[in-house]
Amino acid sequence: MATSGSGGTDGDDASIGTAVALENVRKTYQLGEPVHALDGVSLEIPRGSYTAIMGPSGSGKSTLMNLVGCLDTPTEGTVVVDGEDVAALTDRERTTLRGTTVGFVFQTFNLMPRLTALENVALPQLFQDVDRGTRRERARDLLERVGLADRADHLPNELSGGQRQRVALARALVNDPALVLADEPSGNLDTETEADILDLFAEFHDAGTTMIVVTHERHVAERAERIVHLLDGTLERIEELDGSDEGASRPAGEGSRSIGGGASPSDAADGDDGASS
């Protein structure tokens, strides 16, 4: 496997600047009859970029996140994460890639209820053979960074929703991932806490982390550099929000398929799994 953050191997210039690449990806579920959650999605996300993914429930957002997060493999097509073809890896290799390269921030937090905030943040390092002292030091540093140094010894049920989300964010970052995936990260937060979390996302993006955020909220998506719009399992359009392209919107398949990167084939297709997100 390529080293995390390497951006590809064998001097492949096309992949050096690419964090995620999907090529004609289809994901089909057999639910009595075939359900095409993603149906021919082609998409490139540059390393260090900030991308929002929007679409109605059933448009394929969650399926796309599961594929990019190495939690699933496509029925057809290729998903390349940090230079690795996810489907070509063994289960163990996918687990390693997921643990070292990808950080998840879930809408429901998914914290371990019997572990303190510190222990929750430190937990992912346990599977990377990091010694206890280093785990705890790294976890404390991250809790301080997200403003929760004084809550390190609190259990999740002793924290507010916003504080639990901060713990989840710190946990996602504890292995210094190249890519952070956030699924509806502000769905359970009040307006002030939501703004704080989005400011933290911007901070980590500014530090070089590739951010992908799934959201139903337009104002959340507008914190990104671009918005990928999904509809019925297809890539409907890509809306650029940064620089001279601010506010520009182009349909899938029109011009470069690469988001914010170099030229790519123009046959970007549609995508999604029909799963609600």
Short mmCIF file of C-alpha atoms in Angstrom, two decimals:
data_model
loop_
_atom_site.label_atom_id
_atom_site.label_comp_id
_atom_site.label_asym_id
_atom_site.label_seq_id
_atom_site.Cartn_x
_atom_site.Cartn_y
_atom_site.Cartn_z
CA MET A 1 0.00 0.00 0.00
CA ALA A 2 1.08 3.57 -0.55
CA THR A 3 2.06 5.54 2.49
CA SER A 4 -0.79 7.63 3.83
CA GLY A 5 -0.76 11.06 2.30
CA SER A 6 1.55 9.98 -0.51
CA GLY A 7 -1.04 10.79 -3.15
CA GLY A 8 -0.20 7.95 -5.46
CA THR A 9 2.73 5.84 -6.57
CA ASP A 10 5.13 5.35 -9.47
CA GLY A 11 5.31 9.07 -10.16
CA ASP A 12 1.77 9.20 -11.48
CA ASP A 13 1.33 12.98 -11.79
CA ALA A 14 -2.41 12.62 -12.29
CA SER A 15 -2.87 11.11 -8.84
CA ILE A 16 -0.30 13.12 -6.85
CA GLY A 17 -2.75 15.99 -6.41
CA THR A 18 -5.85 13.82 -6.08
CA ALA A 19 -7.22 12.64 -2.75
CA VAL A 20 -10.21 10.72 -4.17
CA ALA A 21 -11.05 9.58 -7.69
CA LEU A 22 -14.20 7.74 -8.77
CA GLU A 23 -14.44 6.39 -12.31
CA ASN A 24 -17.83 5.25 -13.64
CA VAL A 25 -18.83 3.97 -10.20
CA ARG A 26 -21.98 1.96 -9.78
CA LYS A 27 -23.35 0.51 -6.57
CA THR A 28 -26.33 -1.80 -6.89
CA TYR A 29 -28.32 -3.44 -4.11
CA GLN A 30 -30.59 -6.42 -4.68
CA LEU A 31 -33.76 -5.55 -2.77
CA GLY A 32 -36.26 -7.77 -4.56
CA GLU A 33 -35.25 -5.89 -7.67
CA PRO A 34 -31.97 -4.03 -8.38
CA VAL A 35 -31.65 -0.63 -6.75
CA HIS A 36 -28.93 1.54 -8.28
CA ALA A 37 -27.70 3.70 -5.42
CA LEU A 38 -24.90 5.10 -7.55
CA ASP A 39 -25.20 4.86 -11.31
CA GLY A 40 -22.05 5.74 -13.23
CA VAL A 41 -20.48 8.44 -11.05
CA SER A 42 -17.11 9.86 -12.12
CA LEU A 43 -15.53 12.46 -9.87
CA GLU A 44 -12.13 13.71 -8.73
CA ILE A 45 -11.46 15.56 -5.48
CA PRO A 46 -8.10 17.30 -5.17
CA ARG A 47 -5.88 16.77 -2.18
CA GLY A 48 -6.31 19.54 0.38
CA SER A 49 -9.67 20.70 -1.02
CA TYR A 50 -12.97 21.32 0.76
CA THR A 51 -15.99 19.74 -0.93
CA ALA A 52 -19.64 19.64 0.12
CA ILE A 53 -22.04 16.99 -1.18
CA MET A 54 -25.73 17.82 -1.41
CA GLY A 55 -28.84 16.05 -2.65
CA PRO A 56 -32.23 14.88 -1.43
CA SER A 57 -32.64 11.73 0.62
CA GLY A 58 -32.02 8.73 -1.59
CA SER A 59 -29.68 10.60 -3.91
CA GLY A 60 -26.67 8.46 -2.98
CA LYS A 61 -24.77 10.71 -0.59
CA SER A 62 -24.36 8.08 2.12
CA THR A 63 -23.38 5.42 -0.38
CA LEU A 64 -20.75 7.71 -1.84
CA MET A 65 -19.38 8.41 1.64
CA ASN A 66 -19.22 4.70 2.46
CA LEU A 67 -17.28 3.99 -0.72
CA VAL A 68 -14.84 6.86 -0.23
CA GLY A 69 -14.47 5.89 3.43
CA CYS A 70 -13.49 2.32 2.49
CA LEU A 71 -16.53 0.91 4.30
CA ASP A 72 -17.84 -0.62 1.07
CA THR A 73 -16.70 -1.45 -2.46
CA PRO A 74 -18.39 -0.56 -5.77
CA THR A 75 -20.40 -3.02 -7.85
CA GLU A 76 -18.68 -1.59 -10.94
CA GLY A 77 -16.06 1.05 -11.59
CA THR A 78 -13.10 2.13 -9.48
CA VAL A 79 -12.75 4.12 -6.27
CA VAL A 80 -9.20 5.34 -5.61
CA VAL A 81 -8.41 6.80 -2.18
CA ASP A 82 -4.94 8.20 -1.53
CA GLY A 83 -3.64 6.40 -4.61
CA GLU A 84 -5.16 3.03 -3.67
CA ASP A 85 -7.84 1.18 -5.64
CA VAL A 86 -10.15 0.31 -2.75
CA ALA A 87 -11.70 -2.75 -4.43
CA ALA A 88 -8.26 -4.24 -5.14
CA LEU A 89 -7.29 -4.27 -1.47
CA THR A 90 -7.81 -7.09 0.98
CA ASP A 91 -10.17 -6.53 3.91
CA ARG A 92 -7.16 -6.01 6.17
CA GLU A 93 -5.59 -3.50 3.79
CA ARG A 94 -8.87 -1.57 3.55
CA THR A 95 -9.07 -1.49 7.34
CA THR A 96 -5.52 -0.14 7.50
CA LEU A 97 -6.24 2.49 4.85
CA ARG A 98 -9.42 3.50 6.66
CA GLY A 99 -7.62 3.72 9.99
CA THR A 100 -4.62 5.72 8.79
CA THR A 101 -5.96 7.89 5.98
CA VAL A 102 -9.65 8.54 6.67
CA GLY A 103 -11.30 10.25 9.63
CA PHE A 104 -15.09 10.06 10.13
CA VAL A 105 -17.38 12.58 11.81
CA PHE A 106 -20.85 11.06 12.19
CA GLN A 107 -24.10 12.94 12.71
CA THR A 108 -24.92 10.72 15.70
CA PHE A 109 -21.37 11.04 17.10
CA ASN A 110 -20.97 7.25 17.71
CA LEU A 111 -19.04 7.79 20.92
CA MET A 112 -18.48 4.88 23.31
CA PRO A 113 -20.82 5.67 26.23
CA ARG A 114 -18.64 4.14 28.96
CA LEU A 115 -15.45 5.87 27.86
CA THR A 116 -14.46 9.41 28.80
CA ALA A 117 -13.94 12.06 26.16
CA LEU A 118 -10.19 11.48 26.41
CA GLU A 119 -10.58 7.71 26.04
CA ASN A 120 -12.93 8.11 23.08
CA VAL A 121 -10.46 10.34 21.25
CA ALA A 122 -7.53 8.07 22.04
CA LEU A 123 -9.32 4.87 21.00
CA PRO A 124 -8.48 4.80 17.25
CA GLN A 125 -4.76 4.89 18.08
CA LEU A 126 -5.12 1.63 19.97
CA PHE A 127 -5.44 -0.19 16.65
CA GLN A 128 -2.29 1.51 15.33
CA ASP A 129 -0.09 0.08 18.11
CA VAL A 130 0.52 3.50 19.65
CA ASP A 131 1.67 3.28 23.27
CA ARG A 132 -0.69 4.43 26.03
CA GLY A 133 1.23 7.53 27.01
CA THR A 134 1.44 8.80 23.44
CA ARG A 135 -2.26 8.04 22.86
CA ARG A 136 -3.34 10.07 25.86
CA GLU A 137 -1.01 12.97 25.06
CA ARG A 138 -2.26 13.17 21.48
CA ALA A 139 -5.88 12.95 22.67
CA ARG A 140 -5.38 15.74 25.21
CA ASP A 141 -3.77 17.96 22.59
CA LEU A 142 -6.74 17.51 20.24
CA LEU A 143 -9.32 18.07 22.98
CA GLU A 144 -7.55 21.30 23.82
CA ARG A 145 -7.57 22.25 20.14
CA VAL A 146 -11.35 21.81 19.94
CA GLY A 147 -11.89 23.70 23.20
CA LEU A 148 -12.62 20.75 25.48
CA ALA A 149 -9.47 20.42 27.60
CA ASP A 150 -11.62 20.82 30.73
CA ARG A 151 -14.00 18.04 29.67
CA ALA A 152 -11.43 15.30 29.07
CA ASP A 153 -12.65 13.14 31.97
CA HIS A 154 -16.37 13.52 31.26
CA LEU A 155 -18.52 10.72 29.84
CA PRO A 156 -20.57 11.42 26.69
CA ASN A 157 -23.83 11.69 28.66
CA GLU A 158 -22.23 14.49 30.68
CA LEU A 159 -21.56 16.55 27.56
CA SER A 160 -23.83 18.72 25.43
CA GLY A 161 -24.55 17.86 21.81
CA GLY A 162 -22.03 20.39 20.62
CA GLN A 163 -19.37 19.07 23.00
CA ARG A 164 -19.98 15.50 21.85
CA GLN A 165 -19.59 16.65 18.25
CA ARG A 166 -16.26 18.26 19.17
CA VAL A 167 -15.13 15.00 20.76
CA ALA A 168 -16.15 13.14 17.59
CA LEU A 169 -14.16 15.62 15.50
CA ALA A 170 -11.09 15.24 17.70
CA ARG A 171 -11.40 11.45 17.43
CA ALA A 172 -11.63 11.69 13.64
CA LEU A 173 -8.38 13.66 13.58
CA VAL A 174 -6.39 11.66 16.11
CA ASN A 175 -4.55 9.56 13.51
CA ASP A 176 -3.76 12.69 11.46
CA PRO A 177 -5.84 11.55 8.45
CA ALA A 178 -5.30 12.98 5.00
CA LEU A 179 -9.07 12.92 4.45
CA VAL A 180 -11.95 13.80 6.81
CA LEU A 181 -15.52 12.73 5.96
CA ALA A 182 -18.32 14.44 7.85
CA ASP A 183 -21.90 13.18 7.47
CA GLU A 184 -24.45 15.86 8.42
CA PRO A 185 -22.06 17.15 11.10
CA SER A 186 -24.28 20.03 12.20
CA GLY A 187 -27.63 18.26 12.16
CA ASN A 188 -27.96 18.07 15.95
CA LEU A 189 -26.37 21.39 16.83
CA ASP A 190 -27.65 24.83 17.72
CA THR A 191 -26.68 27.75 15.48
CA GLU A 192 -23.77 28.97 17.61
CA THR A 193 -22.24 25.52 18.06
CA GLU A 194 -22.73 24.75 14.37
CA ALA A 195 -20.75 27.87 13.49
CA ASP A 196 -17.95 26.80 15.85
CA ILE A 197 -17.76 23.33 14.29
CA LEU A 198 -17.68 24.77 10.77
CA ASP A 199 -14.92 27.14 11.84
CA LEU A 200 -12.95 24.12 13.05
CA PHE A 201 -13.48 22.40 9.70
CA ALA A 202 -12.12 25.50 7.98
CA GLU A 203 -9.13 25.52 10.32
CA PHE A 204 -8.22 21.92 9.56
CA HIS A 205 -8.78 22.49 5.85
CA ASP A 206 -6.44 25.48 5.98
CA ALA A 207 -3.86 23.17 7.57
CA GLY A 208 -4.02 20.89 4.51
CA THR A 209 -6.67 18.30 5.39
CA THR A 210 -8.99 17.24 2.58
CA MET A 211 -12.55 17.82 3.79
CA ILE A 212 -15.72 16.19 2.39
CA VAL A 213 -18.96 17.19 4.09
CA VAL A 214 -22.39 15.73 3.35
CA THR A 215 -25.19 18.13 4.22
CA HIS A 216 -28.77 19.11 3.47
CA GLU A 217 -28.07 22.68 4.55
CA ARG A 218 -27.13 25.23 1.92
CA HIS A 219 -25.36 27.55 4.38
CA VAL A 220 -23.20 24.64 5.58
CA ALA A 221 -22.30 23.66 2.00
CA GLU A 222 -21.33 27.24 1.19
CA ARG A 223 -18.43 27.02 3.63
CA ALA A 224 -16.78 24.67 1.13
CA GLU A 225 -14.92 25.49 -2.10
CA ARG A 226 -17.36 23.53 -4.25
CA ILE A 227 -20.66 21.69 -4.01
CA VAL A 228 -21.25 18.33 -5.68
CA HIS A 229 -24.97 17.91 -6.34
CA LEU A 230 -26.31 14.35 -6.51
CA LEU A 231 -29.75 13.36 -7.78
CA ASP A 232 -31.23 9.87 -8.12
CA GLY A 233 -27.86 8.17 -7.99
CA THR A 234 -26.27 10.46 -10.55
CA LEU A 235 -23.89 13.40 -10.48
CA GLU A 236 -26.18 16.27 -11.45
CA ARG A 237 -23.75 19.20 -11.38
CA ILE A 238 -20.70 20.69 -9.68
CA GLU A 239 -21.00 24.20 -8.27
CA GLU A 240 -17.75 26.09 -7.79
CA LEU A 241 -17.72 28.56 -4.90
CA ASP A 242 -14.10 29.70 -4.71
CA GLY A 243 -12.00 32.27 -6.52
CA SER A 244 -13.03 33.53 -9.94
CA ASP A 245 -15.46 30.63 -10.34
CA GLU A 246 -17.54 31.65 -7.32
CA GLY A 247 -21.18 30.87 -7.90
CA ALA A 248 -20.46 29.11 -11.19
CA SER A 249 -22.32 25.90 -11.82
CA ARG A 250 -21.71 23.34 -14.51
CA PRO A 251 -23.63 20.17 -15.35
CA ALA A 252 -22.00 16.78 -15.01
CA GLY A 253 -20.15 15.87 -18.16
CA GLU A 254 -19.54 19.48 -19.22
CA GLY A 255 -15.86 20.36 -19.42
CA SER A 256 -13.38 18.98 -16.90
CA ARG A 257 -14.66 16.32 -14.57
CA SER A 258 -11.90 17.10 -12.11
CA ILE A 259 -13.07 19.35 -9.31
CA GLY A 260 -10.71 22.24 -8.97
CA GLY A 261 -7.89 20.24 -10.55
CA GLY A 262 -6.36 19.66 -13.96
CA ALA A 263 -8.14 18.58 -17.09
CA SER A 264 -9.97 15.30 -17.06
CA PRO A 265 -12.24 13.45 -19.47
CA SER A 266 -15.57 15.14 -19.85
CA ASP A 267 -17.83 12.13 -19.57
CA ALA A 268 -18.67 12.52 -15.89
CA ALA A 269 -21.74 10.46 -15.26
CA ASP A 270 -24.37 10.28 -12.62
CA GLY A 271 -24.28 8.54 -9.28
CA ASP A 272 -25.95 7.41 -6.03
CA ASP A 273 -27.29 4.38 -4.31
CA GLY A 274 -30.78 5.25 -3.44
CA ALA A 275 -29.77 5.15 0.20
CA SER A 276 -31.11 7.95 2.26
CA SER A 277 -28.56 10.32 3.72
#
